[in-house]
Tab-separated table of C-alpha atoms in Angstrom:
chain	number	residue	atom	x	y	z
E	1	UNK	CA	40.477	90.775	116.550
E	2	UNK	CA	43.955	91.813	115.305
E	3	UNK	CA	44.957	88.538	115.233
E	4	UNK	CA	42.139	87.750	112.709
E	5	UNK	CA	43.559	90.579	110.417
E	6	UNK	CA	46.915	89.022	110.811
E	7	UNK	CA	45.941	85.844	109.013
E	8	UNK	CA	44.765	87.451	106.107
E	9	UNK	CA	47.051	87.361	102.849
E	10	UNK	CA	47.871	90.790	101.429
E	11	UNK	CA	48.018	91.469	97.856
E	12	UNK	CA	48.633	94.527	95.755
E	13	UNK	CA	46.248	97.023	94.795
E	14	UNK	CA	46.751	98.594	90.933
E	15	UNK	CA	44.933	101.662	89.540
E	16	UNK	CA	44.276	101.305	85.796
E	17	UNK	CA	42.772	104.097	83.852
E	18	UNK	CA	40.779	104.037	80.562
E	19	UNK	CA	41.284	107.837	78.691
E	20	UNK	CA	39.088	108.116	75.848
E	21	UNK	CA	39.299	110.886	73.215
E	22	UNK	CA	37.280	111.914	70.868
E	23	UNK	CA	38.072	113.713	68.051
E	24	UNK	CA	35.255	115.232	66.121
E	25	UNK	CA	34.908	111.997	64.087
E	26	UNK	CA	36.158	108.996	65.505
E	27	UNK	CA	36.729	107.433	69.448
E	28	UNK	CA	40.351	106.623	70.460
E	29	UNK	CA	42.040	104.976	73.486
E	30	UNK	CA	45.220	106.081	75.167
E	31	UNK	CA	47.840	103.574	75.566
E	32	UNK	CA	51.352	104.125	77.507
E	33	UNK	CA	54.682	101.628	77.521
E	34	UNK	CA	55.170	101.319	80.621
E	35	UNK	CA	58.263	98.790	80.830
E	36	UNK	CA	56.455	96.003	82.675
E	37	UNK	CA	55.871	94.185	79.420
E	38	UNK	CA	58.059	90.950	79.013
E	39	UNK	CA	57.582	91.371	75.048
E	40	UNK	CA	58.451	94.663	73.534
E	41	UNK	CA	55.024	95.067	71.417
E	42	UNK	CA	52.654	95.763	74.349
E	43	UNK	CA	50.847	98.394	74.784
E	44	UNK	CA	49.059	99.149	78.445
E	45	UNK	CA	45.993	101.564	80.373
E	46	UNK	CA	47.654	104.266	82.727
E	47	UNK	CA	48.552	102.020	85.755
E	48	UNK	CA	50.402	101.645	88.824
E	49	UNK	CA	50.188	100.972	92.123
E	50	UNK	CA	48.437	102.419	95.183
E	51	UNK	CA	50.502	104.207	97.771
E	52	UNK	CA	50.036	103.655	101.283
E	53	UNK	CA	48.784	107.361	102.306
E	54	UNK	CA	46.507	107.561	98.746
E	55	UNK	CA	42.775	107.080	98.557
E	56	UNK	CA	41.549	105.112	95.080
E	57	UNK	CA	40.650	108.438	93.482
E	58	UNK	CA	44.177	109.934	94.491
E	59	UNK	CA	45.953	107.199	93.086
E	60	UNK	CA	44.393	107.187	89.815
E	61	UNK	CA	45.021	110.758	89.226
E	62	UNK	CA	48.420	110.635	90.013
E	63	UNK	CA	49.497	107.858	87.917
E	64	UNK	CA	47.867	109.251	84.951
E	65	UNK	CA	49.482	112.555	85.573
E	66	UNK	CA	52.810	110.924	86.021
E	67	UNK	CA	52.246	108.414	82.905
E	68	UNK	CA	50.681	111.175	80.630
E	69	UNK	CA	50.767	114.891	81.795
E	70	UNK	CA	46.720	114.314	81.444
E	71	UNK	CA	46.032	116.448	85.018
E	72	UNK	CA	42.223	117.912	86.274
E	73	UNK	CA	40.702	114.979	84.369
E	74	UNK	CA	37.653	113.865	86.006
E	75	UNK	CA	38.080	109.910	86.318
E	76	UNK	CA	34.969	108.046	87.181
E	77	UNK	CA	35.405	104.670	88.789
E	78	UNK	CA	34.475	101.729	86.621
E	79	UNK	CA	34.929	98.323	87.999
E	80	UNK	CA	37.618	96.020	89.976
E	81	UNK	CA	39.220	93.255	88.256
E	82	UNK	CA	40.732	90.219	90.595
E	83	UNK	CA	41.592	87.065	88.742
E	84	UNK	CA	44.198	85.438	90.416
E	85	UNK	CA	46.690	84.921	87.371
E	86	UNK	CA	45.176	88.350	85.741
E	87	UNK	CA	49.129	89.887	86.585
E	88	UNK	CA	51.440	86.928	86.266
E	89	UNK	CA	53.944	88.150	88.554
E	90	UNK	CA	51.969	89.209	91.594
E	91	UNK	CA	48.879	89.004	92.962
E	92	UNK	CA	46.944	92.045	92.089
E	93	UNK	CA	43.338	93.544	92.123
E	94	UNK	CA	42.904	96.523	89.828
E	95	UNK	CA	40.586	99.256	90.773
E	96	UNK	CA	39.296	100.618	86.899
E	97	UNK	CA	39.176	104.631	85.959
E	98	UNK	CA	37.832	105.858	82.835
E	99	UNK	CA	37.148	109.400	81.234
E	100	UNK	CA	36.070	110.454	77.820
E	101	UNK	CA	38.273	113.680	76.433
E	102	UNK	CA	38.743	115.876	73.570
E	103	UNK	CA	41.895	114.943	71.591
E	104	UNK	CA	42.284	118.019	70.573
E	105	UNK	CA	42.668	119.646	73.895
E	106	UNK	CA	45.477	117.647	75.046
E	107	UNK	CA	47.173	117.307	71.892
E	108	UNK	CA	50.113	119.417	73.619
E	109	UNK	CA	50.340	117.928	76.400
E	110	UNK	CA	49.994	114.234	75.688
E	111	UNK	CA	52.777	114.631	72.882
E	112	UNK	CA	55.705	116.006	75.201
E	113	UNK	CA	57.983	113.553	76.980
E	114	UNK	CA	55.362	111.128	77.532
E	115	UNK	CA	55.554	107.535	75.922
E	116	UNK	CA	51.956	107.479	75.392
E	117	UNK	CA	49.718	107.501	72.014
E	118	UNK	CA	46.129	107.606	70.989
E	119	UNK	CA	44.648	103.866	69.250
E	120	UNK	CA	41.273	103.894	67.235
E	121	UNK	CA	38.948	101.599	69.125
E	122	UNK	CA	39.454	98.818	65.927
E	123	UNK	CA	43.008	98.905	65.693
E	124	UNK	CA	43.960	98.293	69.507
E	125	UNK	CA	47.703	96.879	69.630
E	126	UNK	CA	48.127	94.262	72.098
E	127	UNK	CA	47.898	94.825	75.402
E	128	UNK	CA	49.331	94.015	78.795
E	129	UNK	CA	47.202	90.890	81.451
E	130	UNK	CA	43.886	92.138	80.818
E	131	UNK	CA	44.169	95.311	79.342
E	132	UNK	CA	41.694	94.313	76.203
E	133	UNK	CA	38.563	93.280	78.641
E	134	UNK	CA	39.288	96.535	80.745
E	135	UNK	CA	38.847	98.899	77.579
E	136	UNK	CA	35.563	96.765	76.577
E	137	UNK	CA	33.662	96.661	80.027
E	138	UNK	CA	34.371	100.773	79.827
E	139	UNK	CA	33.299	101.167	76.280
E	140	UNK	CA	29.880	99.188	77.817
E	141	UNK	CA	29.683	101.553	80.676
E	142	UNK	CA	30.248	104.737	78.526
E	143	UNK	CA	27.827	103.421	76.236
E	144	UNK	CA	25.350	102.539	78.890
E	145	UNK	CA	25.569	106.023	80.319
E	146	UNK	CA	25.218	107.759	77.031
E	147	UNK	CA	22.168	106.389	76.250
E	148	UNK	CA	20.432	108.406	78.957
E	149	UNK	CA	22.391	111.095	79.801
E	150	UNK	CA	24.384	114.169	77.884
E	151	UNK	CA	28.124	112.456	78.040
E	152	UNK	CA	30.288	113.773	76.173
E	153	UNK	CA	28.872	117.392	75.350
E	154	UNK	CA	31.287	118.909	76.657
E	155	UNK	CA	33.783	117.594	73.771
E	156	UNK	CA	31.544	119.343	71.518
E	157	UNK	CA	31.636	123.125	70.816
E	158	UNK	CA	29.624	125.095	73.314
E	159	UNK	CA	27.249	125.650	70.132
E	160	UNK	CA	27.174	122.466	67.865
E	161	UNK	CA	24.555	121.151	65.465
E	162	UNK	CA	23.243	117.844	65.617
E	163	UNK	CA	25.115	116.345	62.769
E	164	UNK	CA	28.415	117.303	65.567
E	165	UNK	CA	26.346	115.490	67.781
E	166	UNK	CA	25.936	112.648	66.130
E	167	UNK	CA	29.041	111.824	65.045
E	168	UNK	CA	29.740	111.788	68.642
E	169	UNK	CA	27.440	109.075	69.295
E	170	UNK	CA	28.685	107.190	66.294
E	171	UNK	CA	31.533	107.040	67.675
E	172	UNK	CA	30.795	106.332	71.322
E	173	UNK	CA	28.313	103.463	69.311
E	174	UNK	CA	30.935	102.285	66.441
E	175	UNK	CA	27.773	102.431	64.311
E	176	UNK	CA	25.450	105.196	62.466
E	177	UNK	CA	22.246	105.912	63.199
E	178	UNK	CA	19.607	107.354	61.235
E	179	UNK	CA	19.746	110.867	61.125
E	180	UNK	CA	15.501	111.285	61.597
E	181	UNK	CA	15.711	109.007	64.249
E	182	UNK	CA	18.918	109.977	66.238
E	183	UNK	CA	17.405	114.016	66.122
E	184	UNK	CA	14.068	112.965	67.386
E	185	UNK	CA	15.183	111.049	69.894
E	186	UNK	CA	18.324	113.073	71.069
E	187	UNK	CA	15.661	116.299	71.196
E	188	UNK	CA	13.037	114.313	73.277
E	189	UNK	CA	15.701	113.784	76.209
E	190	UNK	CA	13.914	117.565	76.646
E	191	UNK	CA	17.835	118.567	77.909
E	192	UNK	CA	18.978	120.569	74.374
E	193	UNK	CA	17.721	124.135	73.506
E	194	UNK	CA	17.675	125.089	69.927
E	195	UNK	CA	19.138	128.864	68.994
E	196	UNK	CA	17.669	131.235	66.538
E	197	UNK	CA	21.980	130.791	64.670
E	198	UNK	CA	22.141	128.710	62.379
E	199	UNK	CA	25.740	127.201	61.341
E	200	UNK	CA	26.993	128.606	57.998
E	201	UNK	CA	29.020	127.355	55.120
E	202	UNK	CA	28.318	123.457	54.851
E	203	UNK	CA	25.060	123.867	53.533
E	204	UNK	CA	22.801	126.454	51.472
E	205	UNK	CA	20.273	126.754	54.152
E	206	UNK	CA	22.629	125.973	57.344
E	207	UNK	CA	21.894	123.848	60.507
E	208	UNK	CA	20.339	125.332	63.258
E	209	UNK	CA	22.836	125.441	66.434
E	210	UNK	CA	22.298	124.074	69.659
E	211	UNK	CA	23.299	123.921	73.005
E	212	UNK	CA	22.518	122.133	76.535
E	213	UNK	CA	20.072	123.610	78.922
E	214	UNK	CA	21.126	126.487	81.165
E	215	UNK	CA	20.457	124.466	84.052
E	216	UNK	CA	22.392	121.041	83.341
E	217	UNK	CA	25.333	122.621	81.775
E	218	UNK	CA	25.776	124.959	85.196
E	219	UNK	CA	27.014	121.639	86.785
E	220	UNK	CA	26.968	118.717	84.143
E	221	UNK	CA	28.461	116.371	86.127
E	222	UNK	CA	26.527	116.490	89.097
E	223	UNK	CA	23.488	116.695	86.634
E	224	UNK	CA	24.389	113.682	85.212
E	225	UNK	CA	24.406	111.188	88.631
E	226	UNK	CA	22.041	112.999	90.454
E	227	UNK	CA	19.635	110.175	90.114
E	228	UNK	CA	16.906	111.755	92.040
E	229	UNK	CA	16.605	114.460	89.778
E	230	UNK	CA	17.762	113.079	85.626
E	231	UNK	CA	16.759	109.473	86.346
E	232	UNK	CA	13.135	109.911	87.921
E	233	UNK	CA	12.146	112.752	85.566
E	234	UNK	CA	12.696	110.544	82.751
E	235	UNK	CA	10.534	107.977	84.044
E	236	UNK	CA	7.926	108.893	86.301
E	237	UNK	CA	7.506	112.613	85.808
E	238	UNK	CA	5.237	113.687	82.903
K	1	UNK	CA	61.009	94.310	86.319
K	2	UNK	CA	60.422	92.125	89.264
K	3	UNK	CA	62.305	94.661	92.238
K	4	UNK	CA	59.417	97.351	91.235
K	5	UNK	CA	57.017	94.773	92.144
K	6	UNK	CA	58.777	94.131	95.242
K	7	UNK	CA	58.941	97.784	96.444
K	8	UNK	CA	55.262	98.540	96.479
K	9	UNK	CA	53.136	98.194	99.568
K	10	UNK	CA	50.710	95.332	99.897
K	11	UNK	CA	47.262	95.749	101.655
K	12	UNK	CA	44.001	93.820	102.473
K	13	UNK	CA	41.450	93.297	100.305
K	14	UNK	CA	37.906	92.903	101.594
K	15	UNK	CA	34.609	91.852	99.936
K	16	UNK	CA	31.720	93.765	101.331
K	17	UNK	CA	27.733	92.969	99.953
K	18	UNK	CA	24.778	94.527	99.971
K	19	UNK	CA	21.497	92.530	100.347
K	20	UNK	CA	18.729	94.625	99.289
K	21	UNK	CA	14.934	92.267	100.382
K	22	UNK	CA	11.806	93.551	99.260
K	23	UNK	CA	8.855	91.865	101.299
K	24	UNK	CA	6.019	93.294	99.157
K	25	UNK	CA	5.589	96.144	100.594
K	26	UNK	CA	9.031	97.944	101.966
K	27	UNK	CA	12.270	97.573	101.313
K	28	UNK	CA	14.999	96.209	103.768
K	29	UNK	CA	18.656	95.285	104.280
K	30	UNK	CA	20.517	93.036	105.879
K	31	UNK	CA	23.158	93.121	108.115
K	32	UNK	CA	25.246	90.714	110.520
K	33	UNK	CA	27.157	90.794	113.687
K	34	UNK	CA	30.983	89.896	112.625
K	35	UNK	CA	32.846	90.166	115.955
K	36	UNK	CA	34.724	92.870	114.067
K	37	UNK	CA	32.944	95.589	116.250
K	38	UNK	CA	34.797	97.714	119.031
K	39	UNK	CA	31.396	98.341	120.069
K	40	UNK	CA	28.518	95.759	120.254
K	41	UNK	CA	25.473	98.096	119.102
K	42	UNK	CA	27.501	98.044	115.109
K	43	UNK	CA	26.117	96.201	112.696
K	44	UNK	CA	28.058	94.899	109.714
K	45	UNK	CA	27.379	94.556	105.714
K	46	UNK	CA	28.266	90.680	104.627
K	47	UNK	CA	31.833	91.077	104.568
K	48	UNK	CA	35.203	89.172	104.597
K	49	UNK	CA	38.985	89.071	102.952
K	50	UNK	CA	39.957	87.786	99.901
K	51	UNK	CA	42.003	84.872	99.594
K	52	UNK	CA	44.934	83.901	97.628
K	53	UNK	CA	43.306	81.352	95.165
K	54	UNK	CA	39.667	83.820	94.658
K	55	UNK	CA	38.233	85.598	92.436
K	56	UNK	CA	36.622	88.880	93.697
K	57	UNK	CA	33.023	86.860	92.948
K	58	UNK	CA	33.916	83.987	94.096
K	59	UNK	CA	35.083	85.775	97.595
K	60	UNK	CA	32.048	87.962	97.690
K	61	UNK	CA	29.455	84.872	97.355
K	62	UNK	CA	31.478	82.497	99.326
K	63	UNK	CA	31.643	84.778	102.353
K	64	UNK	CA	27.986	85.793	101.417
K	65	UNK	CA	27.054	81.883	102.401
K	66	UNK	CA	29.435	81.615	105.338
K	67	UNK	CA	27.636	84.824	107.100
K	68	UNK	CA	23.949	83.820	105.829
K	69	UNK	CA	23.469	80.898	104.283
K	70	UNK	CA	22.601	82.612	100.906
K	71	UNK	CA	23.345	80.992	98.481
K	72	UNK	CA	23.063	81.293	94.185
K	73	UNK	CA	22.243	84.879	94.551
K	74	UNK	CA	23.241	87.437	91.830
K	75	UNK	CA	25.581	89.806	93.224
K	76	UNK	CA	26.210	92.687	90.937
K	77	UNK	CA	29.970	94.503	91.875
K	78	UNK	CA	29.060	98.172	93.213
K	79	UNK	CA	31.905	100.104	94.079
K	80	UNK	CA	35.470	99.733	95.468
K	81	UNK	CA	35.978	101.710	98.607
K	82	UNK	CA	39.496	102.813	99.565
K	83	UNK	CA	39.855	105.672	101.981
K	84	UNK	CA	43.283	105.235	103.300
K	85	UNK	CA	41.898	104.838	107.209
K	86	UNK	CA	38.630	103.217	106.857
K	87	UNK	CA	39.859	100.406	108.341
K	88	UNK	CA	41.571	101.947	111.328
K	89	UNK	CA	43.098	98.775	112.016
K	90	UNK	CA	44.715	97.933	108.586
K	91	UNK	CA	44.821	99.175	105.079
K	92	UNK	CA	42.065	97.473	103.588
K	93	UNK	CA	40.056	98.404	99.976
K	94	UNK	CA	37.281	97.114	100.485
K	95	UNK	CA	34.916	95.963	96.758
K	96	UNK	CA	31.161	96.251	97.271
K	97	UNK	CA	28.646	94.338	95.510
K	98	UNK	CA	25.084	93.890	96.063
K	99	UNK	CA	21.855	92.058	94.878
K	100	UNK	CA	18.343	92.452	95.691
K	101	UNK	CA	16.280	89.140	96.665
K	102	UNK	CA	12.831	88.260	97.593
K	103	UNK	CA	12.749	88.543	102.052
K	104	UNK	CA	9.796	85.856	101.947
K	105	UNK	CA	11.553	83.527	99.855
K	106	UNK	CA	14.712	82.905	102.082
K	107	UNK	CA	13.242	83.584	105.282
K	108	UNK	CA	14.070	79.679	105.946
K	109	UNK	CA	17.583	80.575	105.194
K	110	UNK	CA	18.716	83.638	106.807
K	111	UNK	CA	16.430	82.907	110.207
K	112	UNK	CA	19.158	79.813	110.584
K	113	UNK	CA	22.072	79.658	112.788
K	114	UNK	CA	23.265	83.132	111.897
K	115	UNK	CA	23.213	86.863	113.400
K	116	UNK	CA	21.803	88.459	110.276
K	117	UNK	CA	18.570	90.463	110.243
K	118	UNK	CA	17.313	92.602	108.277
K	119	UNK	CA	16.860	96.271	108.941
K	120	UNK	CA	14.406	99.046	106.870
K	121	UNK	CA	16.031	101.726	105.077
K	122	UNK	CA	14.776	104.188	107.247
K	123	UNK	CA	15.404	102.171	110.646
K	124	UNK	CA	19.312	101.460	109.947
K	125	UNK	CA	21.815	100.925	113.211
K	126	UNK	CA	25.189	101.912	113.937
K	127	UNK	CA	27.150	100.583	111.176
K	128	UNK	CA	30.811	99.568	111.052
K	129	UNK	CA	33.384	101.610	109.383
K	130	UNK	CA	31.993	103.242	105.779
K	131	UNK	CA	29.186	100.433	105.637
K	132	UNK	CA	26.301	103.679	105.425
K	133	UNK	CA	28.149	105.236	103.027
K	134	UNK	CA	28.253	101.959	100.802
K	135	UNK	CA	24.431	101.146	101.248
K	136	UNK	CA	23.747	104.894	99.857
K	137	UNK	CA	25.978	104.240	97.256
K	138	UNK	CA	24.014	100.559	96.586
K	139	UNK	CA	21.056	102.268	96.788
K	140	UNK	CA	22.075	104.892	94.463
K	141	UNK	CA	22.828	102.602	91.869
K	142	UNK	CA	19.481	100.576	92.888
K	143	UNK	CA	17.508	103.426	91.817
K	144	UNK	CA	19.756	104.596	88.734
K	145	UNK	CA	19.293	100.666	87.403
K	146	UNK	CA	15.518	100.716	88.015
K	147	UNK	CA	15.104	103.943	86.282
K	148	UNK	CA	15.623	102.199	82.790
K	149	UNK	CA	15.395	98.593	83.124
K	150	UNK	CA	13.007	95.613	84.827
K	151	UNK	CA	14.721	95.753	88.182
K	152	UNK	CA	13.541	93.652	90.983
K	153	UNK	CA	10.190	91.612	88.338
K	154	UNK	CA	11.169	88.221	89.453
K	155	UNK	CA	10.397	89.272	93.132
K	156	UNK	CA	7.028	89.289	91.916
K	157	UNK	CA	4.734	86.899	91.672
K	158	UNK	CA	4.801	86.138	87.862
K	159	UNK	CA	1.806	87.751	87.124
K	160	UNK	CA	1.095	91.048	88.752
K	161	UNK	CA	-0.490	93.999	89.029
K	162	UNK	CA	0.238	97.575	88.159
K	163	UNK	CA	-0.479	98.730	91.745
K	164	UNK	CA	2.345	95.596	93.226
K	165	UNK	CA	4.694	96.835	90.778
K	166	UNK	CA	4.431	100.648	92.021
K	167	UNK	CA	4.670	99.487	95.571
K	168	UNK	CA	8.258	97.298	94.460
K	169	UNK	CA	9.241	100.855	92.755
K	170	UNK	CA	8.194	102.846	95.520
K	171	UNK	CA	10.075	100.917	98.305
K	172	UNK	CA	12.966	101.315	96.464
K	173	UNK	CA	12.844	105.123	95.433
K	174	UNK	CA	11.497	105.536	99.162
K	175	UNK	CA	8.904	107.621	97.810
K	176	UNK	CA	4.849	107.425	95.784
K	177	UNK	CA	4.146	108.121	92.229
K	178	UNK	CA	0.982	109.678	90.518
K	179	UNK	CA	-0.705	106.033	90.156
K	180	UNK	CA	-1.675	107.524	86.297
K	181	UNK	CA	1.608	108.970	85.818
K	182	UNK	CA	3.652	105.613	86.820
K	183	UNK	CA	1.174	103.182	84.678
K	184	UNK	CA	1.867	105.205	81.607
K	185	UNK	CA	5.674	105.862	82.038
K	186	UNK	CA	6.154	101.699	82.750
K	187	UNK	CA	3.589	100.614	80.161
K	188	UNK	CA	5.701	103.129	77.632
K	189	UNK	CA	8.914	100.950	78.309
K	190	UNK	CA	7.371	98.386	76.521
K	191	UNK	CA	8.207	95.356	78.276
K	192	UNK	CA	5.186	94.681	79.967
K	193	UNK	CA	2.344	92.388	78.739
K	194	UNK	CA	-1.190	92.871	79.671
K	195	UNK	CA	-2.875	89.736	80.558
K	196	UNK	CA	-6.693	89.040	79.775
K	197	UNK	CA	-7.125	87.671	83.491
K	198	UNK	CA	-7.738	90.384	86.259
K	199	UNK	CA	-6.873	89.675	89.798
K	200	UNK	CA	-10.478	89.476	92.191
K	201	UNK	CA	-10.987	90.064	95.174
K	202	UNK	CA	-9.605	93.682	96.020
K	203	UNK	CA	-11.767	95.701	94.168
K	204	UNK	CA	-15.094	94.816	91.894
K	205	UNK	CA	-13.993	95.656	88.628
K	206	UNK	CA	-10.327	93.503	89.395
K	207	UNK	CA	-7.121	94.811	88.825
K	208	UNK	CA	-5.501	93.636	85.168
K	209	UNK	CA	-2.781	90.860	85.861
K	210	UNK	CA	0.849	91.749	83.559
K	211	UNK	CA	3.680	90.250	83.317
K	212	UNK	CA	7.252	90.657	81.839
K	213	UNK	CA	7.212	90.154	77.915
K	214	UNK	CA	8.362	86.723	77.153
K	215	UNK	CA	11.570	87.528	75.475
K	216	UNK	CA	13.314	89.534	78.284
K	217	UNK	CA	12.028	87.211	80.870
K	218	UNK	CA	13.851	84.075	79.199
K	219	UNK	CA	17.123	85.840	80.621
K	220	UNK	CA	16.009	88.689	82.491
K	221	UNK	CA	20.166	89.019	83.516
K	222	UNK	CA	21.025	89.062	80.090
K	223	UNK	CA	18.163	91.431	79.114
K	224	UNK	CA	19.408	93.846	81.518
K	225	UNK	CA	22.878	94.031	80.971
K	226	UNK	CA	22.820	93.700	76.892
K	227	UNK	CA	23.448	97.222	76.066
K	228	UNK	CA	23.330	96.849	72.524
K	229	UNK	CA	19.242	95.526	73.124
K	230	UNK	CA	17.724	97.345	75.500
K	231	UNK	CA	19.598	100.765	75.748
K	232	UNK	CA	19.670	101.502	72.104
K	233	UNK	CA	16.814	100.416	71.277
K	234	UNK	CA	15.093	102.536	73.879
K	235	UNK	CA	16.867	105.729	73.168
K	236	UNK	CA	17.799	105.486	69.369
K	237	UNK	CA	14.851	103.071	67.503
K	238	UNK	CA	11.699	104.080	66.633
């Protein structure tokens, strides 16, 4: 039996995170230099390597901490890219992260000591092996997952209108949507409660404020994959 | 550039799959005997190293075949798994994928030459290492997928009946619907056609025959994964 592990070819294991940020209007992507570039002008995700004594989840923390300051970020595992030639040096399968933050809360952080900067989605630099497809399979997943369930509120005001709201889609999208359609559609997820406030100052008659459910926003994130509850309500519950 | 490569620690990479068989009535997965066991009552998922020359999907359906003799199945990647010990005897990140296949139609197959079988969900063995843990997590994501898109049609007979498709959705929630309830909710996705031919024999009046709108079912893969159709379109058109 341990002989049969013996004959196996190691290889090394990278962590490579995907930080978006959203800033009220528009969806960004942080980039780092990280050295490991052979021409100057590439940019790359938060990566490294895994450490013998680190689980996946470990790893990725640490090396965005260490690459960015970014720390208590809740990193949700995306995908594992394993090419052969996908790092030209060395074999090496990359376990994906990705997160969706506010710009605005980091601003302080991310801008001290750290050799990283924010990108708008259409003006990506280039990027280290394959840096590009990593960003694009997580822009698919975030969009997947926010067409069913309430990403992203949390970068919004604890009170926002929907107008706030959709400019967060928009941007998660890189579209607009009708506003008609987006509200009626956004309110039938049955997850937002309207308040008797009303938002003053950009309009004469103001836009009503709202807010997510008592219930999902005590624990959004296990709201959001608890399948048994979200997932079959949607579709089989009346 | 090349010493910070040379300072990290390698480890093993495995491939583990999940084959998910739906017989028509229950759902069921299958597992082989790899040798791997300290004890003889474990069973194992389908699962191998990768090589030096492979892709992740190229490792996961080649070692698919050797253990089974499937072949040209769609394996969908699940999860990476990397707990520092739960390989006790190496390092070894393991990345999941899984599919779910018809049990009837490769009975021929798996029956063959090899030590798989297939087990219910309910009725699973003693499984090596984190192998329960990653059929949750496949099932999981199972469910989450069928919640919002034609999961599982073409292990149908191409046209069907309401009542067939509830038992397919059943076996894999592990669960019943409100027959009324589940009709409406999967006629309301909209990707369903009703047929003018009823299927005899079961009852007098004869169950309506459906099947899977002709668009989607030109590339049901496609269909699925084409966020910009289906998931838009669901949440934000009218």
């Amino acid at each position: 039996m341990l002989a049969l592990y013996k004959q196996q070819t190691k290889c090394l294991v990278a962590l490579d995170s995907i930080i978006f940020g959203f800033d009220g209007e528009t969806m960004k992507c942080l980039l780092v230099k990280r050295g490991l570039e052979t021409q100057d002008d590439h940019w790359s995700l938060m990566g490294g390597w895994l450490e013998p004594k680190e689980s996946l989840n470990e790893a990725a923390a640490r090396i965005l901490f260490q690459l960015t300051g970014l720390n208590q970020i809740y990193l949700e595992q995306l995908h594992a890219f394993g090419e052969p030639h996908r790092d030209p040096i060395e074999r090496t399968v990359s376990v994906t992260y990705y997160a969706l933050i506010n710009v605005h809360d980091y601003e302080a952080t991310i801008s001290h000591a750290y050799q990283a900067d924010w990108f708008g989605l259409q003006e990506l630099p280039n990027l280290l092996f394959d840096h590009r497809e990593m960003i694009e399979v997580a822009i698919q997943a975030l969009r997947q997952k926010a067409a069913f369930h309430p990403v992203g509120f949390e970068l919004l005001p604890e009170k926002f209108t929907l107008p706030q709201l959709q400019k967060l889609y928009e941007a998660i999208y890189q579209t607009t949507f009708d506003k008609r359609n987006f509200s009626r559609k956004i309110l039938s997820l049955g997850i937002l409660e309207r308040l008797e406030e009303k938002q003053k100052g950009y309009s004469k008659k103001g836009a009503y404020l709202y807010q997510v459910k008592k219930q999902p926003a005590q624990d959004l994130h296990a709201f959001v994959t608890n399948v048994d509850g979200l997932f079959r309500d949607t579709l089989f519950t009346s």
